[in-house]
Amino acid sequence: QSVLTQPPSVSGAPGQRVTISCTGSSSNIGAGYDVHWYQQLPGTAPKLLIYGNSNRPSGVPDRFSGSKSGTSASLAITGLQAEDEADYYCQSYDSSSYVFGTGTKVTVL
Amino acid sequence: QITLKESGPTLVKPTQTLTLTCTFSGFSLSTSGVGVGWIRQPPGKALEWLALIYWDDDKRYSPSLKSRLTITKDTSKNQVVLTMTNMDPVDTATYYCAHVTGYSRGYYFDYWGQGTLVTVSS
């Protein structure tokens, strides 16, 4: 049972903006620990997408952005593209443990 | 560049002990701030963090699996080994190792191995 809750799925048409929420608590995100996001394309290993709440590693398009407020964080994808269809996971820290979110499947209509 | 690769058995029997090895290149596990972690993913399910070892040999384990896990490192061989005892069919999953970096408020997994599927069945 993950302590970080994400919506199971979100969808959007090409070019649209979608957001994925990551809801935690006072023992993880709310305690000041940063949130990181990963993209997992079908049949592949996860890839770091956002680190430190809002930072993009080299090579990640600026269509992806992250934010954090209180006990939650969000990942936004603007200008949705077919290649963005994947599973997305948030990750943080809680009580000496690393924790992943429940995962969100993004579907491009 | 940083690369990691998992190796180990693809099939284990219930009650057996699983031993997985992560062999990496492009970094040293004696460098301050660096770690290697293990994460698994049952088929069709979410990621689950298992264990992590830091450059200073500090070790962290998932509370729910702590009694079954051991993580060690061999800096000279650039390897990290994870053992999981008393395997059960519910432990069937793809097991990933990953390079860890970050800072006190946020360590994260920036490079991942390709993963290895482990099936638990008699």
Coordinates of C-alpha atoms in Angstrom, one line a residue:
Chain A
Q1 CA 0.0 0.0 0.0
S2 CA 1.7 3.1 -1.3
V3 CA 1.7 6.3 0.9
L4 CA 1.7 8.4 -2.3
T5 CA -1.6 8.4 -4.2
Q6 CA -2.0 9.1 -7.9
P7 CA -5.0 8.9 -10.2
P8 CA -5.0 5.6 -12.0
S9 CA -5.4 7.2 -15.4
V10 CA -5.6 10.5 -17.2
S11 CA -6.1 11.1 -20.9
G12 CA -6.0 13.9 -23.4
A13 CA -6.0 14.7 -27.1
P14 CA -2.7 15.6 -28.8
G15 CA -1.7 19.1 -28.0
Q16 CA -3.7 19.3 -24.8
R17 CA -2.4 19.8 -21.3
V18 CA -2.8 17.1 -18.7
T19 CA -1.8 17.0 -15.0
I20 CA -1.1 14.2 -12.7
S21 CA -1.4 14.6 -8.9
C22 CA 0.7 12.9 -6.2
T23 CA -1.0 13.2 -2.8
G24 CA 1.1 12.5 0.3
S25 CA 1.0 13.4 3.9
S26 CA 2.8 15.3 6.7
S27 CA 5.4 12.4 7.0
N28 CA 6.6 12.6 3.4
I29 CA 5.9 15.5 1.0
G30 CA 4.5 17.7 3.8
A31 CA 7.6 17.1 5.9
G32 CA 9.7 18.9 3.2
Y33 CA 11.0 16.0 1.3
D34 CA 11.2 16.6 -2.4
V35 CA 9.3 14.8 -5.1
H36 CA 10.7 13.2 -8.2
W37 CA 8.9 11.9 -11.3
Y38 CA 9.5 8.9 -13.6
Q39 CA 8.2 8.0 -17.0
Q40 CA 7.9 4.3 -17.9
L41 CA 7.2 3.6 -21.6
P42 CA 5.6 0.2 -22.3
G43 CA 8.1 -2.7 -21.8
T44 CA 10.9 -0.5 -20.6
A45 CA 12.6 0.6 -17.4
P46 CA 11.5 3.8 -15.7
K47 CA 13.3 7.0 -16.7
L48 CA 13.9 10.0 -14.5
L49 CA 11.7 12.8 -15.7
I50 CA 11.7 15.5 -13.0
Y51 CA 13.9 15.7 -9.9
G52 CA 13.7 18.0 -6.9
N53 CA 10.1 18.9 -7.5
S54 CA 10.6 20.9 -10.7
N55 CA 14.0 20.2 -12.3
R56 CA 14.4 18.5 -15.6
P57 CA 17.4 16.3 -16.4
S58 CA 19.2 17.1 -19.6
G59 CA 17.3 15.8 -22.6
V60 CA 13.8 16.0 -21.0
P61 CA 11.6 18.3 -23.1
D62 CA 10.3 21.4 -21.4
R63 CA 6.8 20.2 -22.1
F64 CA 7.2 18.4 -18.8
S65 CA 7.0 20.4 -15.6
G66 CA 6.6 19.7 -11.9
S67 CA 5.5 21.5 -8.8
K68 CA 4.9 20.9 -5.1
S69 CA 2.7 22.5 -2.6
G70 CA 1.9 21.4 0.9
T71 CA 1.4 17.6 1.0
S72 CA 1.0 17.2 -2.8
A73 CA 2.9 17.5 -6.0
S74 CA 1.9 17.6 -9.6
L75 CA 3.3 16.8 -13.0
A76 CA 2.1 18.7 -16.0
I77 CA 2.5 17.7 -19.6
T78 CA 1.7 20.5 -22.1
G79 CA 1.4 19.9 -25.8
L80 CA 0.6 16.3 -25.3
Q81 CA 2.2 14.0 -27.9
A82 CA 1.6 10.4 -28.9
E83 CA 5.0 9.4 -27.5
D84 CA 4.0 10.6 -24.0
E85 CA 1.6 7.6 -23.6
A86 CA 3.2 5.8 -20.7
D87 CA 3.0 5.2 -17.0
Y88 CA 4.1 7.9 -14.6
Y89 CA 5.3 7.6 -11.0
C90 CA 6.1 10.1 -8.3
Q91 CA 8.6 9.3 -5.6
S92 CA 9.6 10.8 -2.3
Y93 CA 10.9 9.8 1.2
D94 CA 9.0 8.8 4.3
S95 CA 10.2 7.6 7.6
S96 CA 13.6 6.3 6.5
S97 CA 12.0 4.7 3.4
Y98 CA 11.8 5.6 -0.2
V99 CA 8.3 5.5 -1.5
F100 CA 6.8 5.5 -5.0
G101 CA 3.3 6.6 -6.0
T102 CA 0.6 4.3 -7.2
G103 CA 1.2 5.2 -10.8
T104 CA -0.8 6.9 -13.5
K105 CA -1.4 5.7 -17.0
V106 CA -1.5 8.5 -19.5
T107 CA -3.5 7.8 -22.7
V108 CA -3.3 10.0 -25.7
L109 CA -6.7 10.0 -27.4
Chain B
Q1 CA 28.3 7.1 -19.0
I2 CA 26.5 5.3 -16.2
T3 CA 25.1 1.9 -16.9
L4 CA 23.7 -0.8 -14.6
K5 CA 22.7 -4.4 -15.3
E6 CA 20.9 -6.9 -13.1
S7 CA 21.7 -10.6 -13.2
G8 CA 20.4 -13.6 -11.4
P9 CA 18.0 -16.5 -11.7
T10 CA 14.9 -16.1 -13.8
L11 CA 13.1 -18.9 -11.9
V12 CA 13.2 -19.7 -8.2
K13 CA 11.1 -22.1 -6.1
P14 CA 8.9 -21.0 -3.2
T15 CA 10.9 -20.8 0.1
Q16 CA 14.2 -20.5 -1.8
T17 CA 16.5 -17.5 -1.4
L18 CA 16.9 -15.1 -4.3
T19 CA 20.3 -13.5 -5.0
L20 CA 20.5 -10.7 -7.5
T21 CA 23.6 -8.9 -8.6
C22 CA 23.8 -5.4 -10.0
T23 CA 27.0 -4.7 -12.0
F24 CA 27.6 -1.1 -12.8
S25 CA 30.0 1.2 -14.6
G26 CA 30.6 4.9 -15.0
F27 CA 30.6 5.7 -11.3
S28 CA 32.2 4.6 -8.0
L29 CA 30.2 3.5 -5.0
S30 CA 32.9 5.1 -2.8
T31 CA 32.0 8.6 -4.1
S32 CA 30.2 10.7 -1.5
G33 CA 26.5 11.1 -2.1
V34 CA 26.1 8.1 -4.3
G35 CA 24.1 5.0 -3.8
V36 CA 22.5 2.0 -5.5
G37 CA 19.0 0.9 -4.9
W38 CA 16.7 -2.0 -5.8
I39 CA 13.2 -1.6 -7.0
R40 CA 10.7 -4.2 -8.2
Q41 CA 7.6 -4.2 -10.2
P42 CA 5.1 -7.1 -10.3
P43 CA 3.5 -7.7 -13.7
G44 CA 1.0 -4.9 -14.4
K45 CA 1.6 -3.3 -11.0
A46 CA 3.4 -0.3 -9.5
L47 CA 7.0 0.2 -8.6
E48 CA 8.0 -0.9 -5.1
W49 CA 11.3 0.3 -3.5
L50 CA 13.1 -2.6 -1.7
A51 CA 16.6 -1.5 -0.5
L52 CA 19.4 1.0 -0.9
I53 CA 23.0 1.1 0.0
Y54 CA 24.9 4.4 0.2
W55 CA 28.6 5.1 -0.5
D56 CA 29.3 5.1 3.3
D57 CA 27.8 1.6 3.6
D58 CA 24.6 2.9 5.2
K59 CA 21.8 0.6 4.3
R60 CA 18.1 1.2 4.1
Y61 CA 15.3 -1.4 3.7
S62 CA 11.6 -1.4 3.0
P63 CA 9.9 -1.8 6.4
S64 CA 7.5 -4.4 5.0
L65 CA 10.4 -6.6 3.6
K66 CA 13.2 -5.7 6.0
S67 CA 13.3 -9.1 7.7
R68 CA 13.9 -10.8 4.3
L69 CA 16.3 -8.5 2.6
T70 CA 20.1 -8.0 2.7
I71 CA 22.0 -5.6 0.5
T72 CA 25.8 -5.5 0.2
K73 CA 28.4 -3.8 -2.0
D74 CA 31.7 -4.8 -3.4
T75 CA 33.3 -1.5 -4.4
S76 CA 36.3 -3.2 -6.1
K77 CA 34.0 -5.2 -8.4
N78 CA 31.5 -2.4 -8.9
Q79 CA 28.7 -4.7 -7.8
V80 CA 25.8 -4.5 -5.4
V81 CA 24.1 -7.7 -4.3
L82 CA 20.5 -8.1 -3.0
T83 CA 19.4 -11.3 -1.3
M84 CA 15.7 -12.0 -0.5
T85 CA 14.8 -15.0 1.6
N86 CA 11.7 -17.2 1.7
M87 CA 10.6 -16.4 -1.8
D88 CA 6.8 -16.6 -2.6
P89 CA 4.9 -16.5 -5.8
V90 CA 3.7 -12.9 -4.9
D91 CA 7.4 -11.9 -5.2
T92 CA 7.2 -12.6 -9.0
A93 CA 8.3 -9.3 -10.5
T94 CA 10.8 -7.4 -12.6
Y95 CA 13.7 -6.4 -10.4
Y96 CA 15.6 -3.2 -11.2
C97 CA 18.7 -1.7 -9.8
A98 CA 19.3 2.0 -10.1
H99 CA 22.0 4.6 -9.4
V100 CA 21.0 7.0 -6.6
T101 CA 22.0 10.6 -6.2
G102 CA 20.6 13.6 -4.5
Y103 CA 20.8 15.5 -1.3
S104 CA 19.4 15.3 2.2
R105 CA 15.8 16.3 1.3
G106 CA 15.6 14.2 -1.8
Y107 CA 17.6 11.3 -3.1
Y108 CA 16.4 9.9 -6.4
F109 CA 17.0 7.2 -9.0
D110 CA 18.6 8.8 -12.0
Y111 CA 19.9 5.8 -13.9
W112 CA 18.2 2.4 -14.1
G113 CA 19.2 -1.0 -15.3
Q114 CA 17.0 -2.8 -17.8
G115 CA 15.5 -5.1 -15.2
T116 CA 15.4 -8.8 -14.7
L117 CA 12.1 -10.8 -14.5
V118 CA 12.1 -13.3 -11.6
T119 CA 9.3 -15.8 -11.5
V120 CA 8.6 -17.7 -8.3
S121 CA 7.0 -21.1 -9.0
S122 CA 7.4 -24.7 -8.1

